Amino acid sequence: MEEKGLLLIVSGFSGAGKGTIVKEFISRNNDVRLSVSATTREKRQGEQEGVHYYYISKDQFENMIDRGDMFEYASYVNNYYGTPKSFVMKQLEEGHDVILEIEMQGALQVKRMYDEAILIFVVPPHAKDLEDRLFGRGTETAEVIKNRLRRSCEEVDLIKYYDYIIVNDQLSDSVRMLENIRNAEHLKVKHYENLIDKLKGELQGIIN
Ligand code: ADP
Ligand code: 5GP
């Protein structure tokens, strides 16, 4: 049977650069499947339905929760965000690596039910970078930015439950770090049980 794919989960403070890192990572590693989330937040300028998110109403979102169609979900700064279950399960079963870019509550929900998930947290070198990057992105009002920074402050104490951290200083270095994490995870002994068994058989054949 084909081995299941890796589930990579990228979270990080708002404005840390996780969306930018994941986008670049996917463009360089197009065998990795990116899960498209559902959200109740407004579409930003330049975003596309089904590419950045599925934009749905609060009622539609709650119906998906009730039907058990969400792999995980969370409320983040007055909106719902969630990962549709069917895509992720199918891709993992088929042996593809899947990446989710989701906030912390959702990531920790996944880790509790699926311990193999690999949790990666993105931070900037300095807190001030968050404010600068969010204002620089220009997609949120000053009030929403303040709420997102407040949320980041609450998230700090939970970073210890993550497996890896990426300090996003130079974008290209950060993308390489994400690739390194993926590569190292693929080299874990647990993924090589069949090869180890085969080598054992071959060795026994040689010595007998
Ligand atoms: P997030 O998804 O974590 O909220 P984004 O990926 O949208 O953050 O990045 C926030 C802003 O910071 C964007 O305008 C992006 O171009 C910029 N940015 C991302 N990475 C870096 C970096 N390493 N150095 C400087 N600016 C960055
Ligand atoms: P944004 O509004 O900036 O696109 O996203 C806000 C936050 O929601 C980010 O931290 C992003 O990672 C997170 N997010 C996006 N999709 C999901 C999802 O499906 N589930 C959860 N739990 N968080 C998500």
XYZ file of C-alpha atoms and ligand atoms in Angstrom:
259
model
C 0.000 0.000 0.000
C 1.152 3.519 -0.806
C 2.521 5.413 2.194
C 0.393 8.360 3.339
C 1.614 11.889 2.572
C 2.960 14.303 5.182
C 0.622 16.894 6.704
C 2.538 20.178 7.035
C 0.800 22.929 8.990
C 2.086 26.499 8.815
C 0.861 29.064 11.331
C 2.279 32.349 12.474
C 1.546 35.839 13.678
C -0.567 37.849 11.271
C 1.836 39.711 8.994
C 4.783 37.404 9.738
C 4.804 36.354 6.083
C 3.396 32.828 6.174
C 1.137 33.335 3.145
C 4.076 34.651 1.129
C 6.338 31.772 2.200
C 3.716 29.122 1.449
C 2.952 30.603 -1.978
C 6.645 30.575 -2.943
C 7.110 27.090 -1.476
C 4.205 25.730 -3.543
C 5.487 27.339 -6.726
C 8.852 25.601 -6.199
C 7.373 22.290 -5.001
C 4.293 21.721 -7.090
C 3.917 18.111 -5.981
C 2.719 19.452 -2.598
C -1.052 20.025 -2.346
C -2.266 23.268 -0.793
C -5.582 23.045 1.026
C -7.969 25.917 0.236
C -9.859 26.978 3.362
C -13.395 28.231 3.757
C -13.933 31.582 5.462
C -16.690 34.020 6.356
C -14.385 37.021 5.976
C -14.728 39.465 3.087
C -12.729 38.803 -0.047
C -9.669 41.075 -0.289
C -8.853 42.895 -3.485
C -6.960 40.530 -5.767
C -8.190 37.379 -4.034
C -10.093 34.735 -5.993
C -12.851 32.314 -5.009
C -11.469 28.769 -4.794
C -7.869 29.951 -5.059
C -7.288 31.918 -1.865
C -10.425 30.805 -0.021
C -13.986 29.589 -0.501
C -15.953 32.641 0.659
C -19.128 31.455 2.366
C -21.760 32.862 4.728
C -21.883 32.203 8.463
C -24.929 29.920 7.925
C -23.146 27.914 5.237
C -20.085 27.614 7.472
C -22.154 26.399 10.433
C -23.912 23.867 8.187
C -20.520 22.484 7.156
C -19.545 22.153 10.822
C -22.841 20.370 11.619
C -22.403 17.943 8.720
C -18.885 17.069 9.949
C -17.352 18.429 6.743
C -14.594 20.428 8.492
C -11.231 18.833 9.232
C -10.721 21.688 11.731
C -12.047 25.203 12.171
C -11.624 28.248 14.381
C -12.945 31.707 14.952
C -10.278 34.352 14.286
C -10.806 38.106 14.834
C -14.613 37.932 14.302
C -14.661 35.451 11.391
C -14.770 31.693 10.932
C -11.994 29.884 9.062
C -11.929 26.133 8.384
C -10.315 23.353 6.371
C -12.704 21.252 4.237
C -12.110 17.648 5.264
C -12.543 15.684 2.019
C -9.662 17.273 0.058
C -7.094 16.802 2.818
C -8.041 13.197 3.550
C -8.061 12.197 -0.129
C -4.675 13.775 -0.892
C -2.993 12.252 2.165
C -4.452 8.813 1.378
C -3.124 9.069 -2.174
C 0.360 9.720 -0.784
C 0.602 13.451 -1.523
C 2.097 15.866 0.995
C -0.489 18.457 2.032
C 0.116 21.933 3.430
C -2.376 23.894 5.528
C -1.857 27.564 6.315
C -4.040 27.966 9.381
C -4.086 29.753 12.717
C -3.021 28.261 16.007
C -6.285 26.945 17.512
C -6.994 24.936 14.367
C -3.406 23.672 14.178
C -3.523 22.444 17.765
C -6.923 20.766 17.133
C -5.340 18.847 14.246
C -2.288 17.859 16.321
C -4.558 16.437 19.037
C -6.366 14.128 16.601
C -3.486 13.465 14.177
C -0.176 13.351 15.995
C 1.864 12.911 12.778
C 0.970 16.468 11.702
C 4.087 18.659 11.503
C 3.512 22.071 13.083
C 5.606 25.023 11.896
C 5.316 28.546 13.304
C 6.453 31.662 11.422
C 7.666 34.749 13.316
C 9.398 37.946 12.179
C 12.800 38.982 13.598
C 11.171 41.890 15.516
C 7.583 42.554 16.661
C 7.678 45.938 14.922
C 8.044 44.087 11.584
C 4.506 42.743 12.045
C 3.004 46.216 12.236
C 5.154 47.433 9.335
C 4.316 44.408 7.166
C 0.586 44.587 7.910
C 0.426 48.314 7.133
C 2.646 47.682 4.095
C 0.273 44.955 2.846
C -2.502 47.531 3.050
C -5.378 45.038 3.192
C -6.746 45.798 6.667
C -7.869 48.876 8.553
C -5.811 50.183 11.472
C -8.439 48.768 13.849
C -8.288 45.256 12.380
C -4.477 45.413 12.466
C -4.630 46.302 16.162
C -6.937 43.320 16.815
C -4.611 41.006 14.909
C -1.586 42.238 16.916
C -3.585 41.674 20.105
C -4.316 38.124 18.945
C -0.585 37.567 18.229
C 0.199 38.604 21.795
C -2.197 35.895 23.057
C -0.633 33.295 20.751
C 2.938 33.648 22.068
C 2.537 31.204 24.957
C 1.319 28.400 22.691
C 4.280 28.419 20.296
C 5.962 25.812 22.515
C 3.500 23.180 21.224
C 4.860 23.571 17.679
C 7.581 21.358 16.198
C 9.530 23.984 14.224
C 9.955 27.739 14.033
C 10.907 29.833 10.996
C 12.214 33.342 11.640
C 11.160 35.070 8.433
C 13.914 37.597 7.795
C 14.929 36.949 4.159
C 12.072 35.341 2.263
C 14.268 32.994 0.200
C 15.933 31.647 3.378
C 12.513 31.013 4.921
C 11.306 29.069 1.892
C 14.473 26.962 2.016
C 13.883 26.308 5.741
C 10.403 25.019 4.965
C 11.868 22.757 2.255
C 14.497 21.517 4.724
C 11.818 20.652 7.268
C 9.846 18.707 4.670
C 12.942 16.849 3.466
C 14.070 15.958 6.993
C 10.597 14.715 7.900
C 10.647 12.419 4.871
C 13.941 10.934 6.098
C 12.492 9.747 9.417
C 13.177 6.053 10.043
C 9.449 5.323 10.430
C 9.000 5.952 6.686
C 11.579 3.289 5.812
C 10.140 0.189 7.492
C 9.701 -1.670 4.183
C 13.260 -0.954 3.058
C 14.628 -2.011 6.441
C 12.698 -5.307 6.266
C 13.934 -5.897 2.725
C 17.570 -5.236 3.733
C 17.180 -7.599 6.659
C 15.971 -10.362 4.323
C 18.831 -9.692 1.910
C 21.412 -9.733 4.700
C 20.066 -13.034 5.999
C 20.295 -14.377 2.441
C 23.951 -13.364 2.263
C 25.069 -14.745 5.628
C 23.149 -18.034 5.391
P 0.699 36.528 6.763
O 0.165 35.548 5.750
O 1.606 35.866 7.760
O -0.349 37.347 7.439
P 1.839 37.832 4.403
O 2.493 36.685 3.752
O 0.580 38.378 3.812
O 1.632 37.548 5.981
O 2.933 39.004 4.492
C 2.620 40.254 5.069
C 3.376 41.348 4.283
O 4.783 41.206 4.563
C 3.202 41.214 2.782
O 3.070 42.516 2.238
C 4.501 40.530 2.319
O 4.862 40.911 1.001
C 5.512 41.036 3.354
N 6.602 40.073 3.627
C 6.529 38.720 3.663
N 7.727 38.186 3.962
C 8.584 39.224 4.118
C 9.995 39.309 4.432
N 10.742 38.219 4.641
N 10.534 40.539 4.526
C 9.778 41.652 4.313
N 8.450 41.648 4.001
C 7.853 40.431 3.916
P -6.369 36.020 6.707
O -7.669 36.712 7.010
O -5.173 36.899 6.960
O -6.364 35.378 5.333
O -6.244 34.791 7.733
C -6.373 35.020 9.113
C -5.868 33.812 9.870
O -6.712 32.691 9.601
C -4.455 33.394 9.476
O -3.753 33.098 10.682
C -4.665 32.155 8.658
O -3.573 31.258 8.737
C -5.888 31.569 9.358
N -6.609 30.582 8.551
C -6.788 30.558 7.209
N -7.481 29.467 6.859
C -7.738 28.775 8.003
C -8.399 27.536 8.282
O -8.887 26.822 7.422
N -8.467 27.169 9.587
C -7.945 27.904 10.586
N -8.036 27.427 11.833
N -7.296 29.058 10.350
C -7.195 29.494 9.074
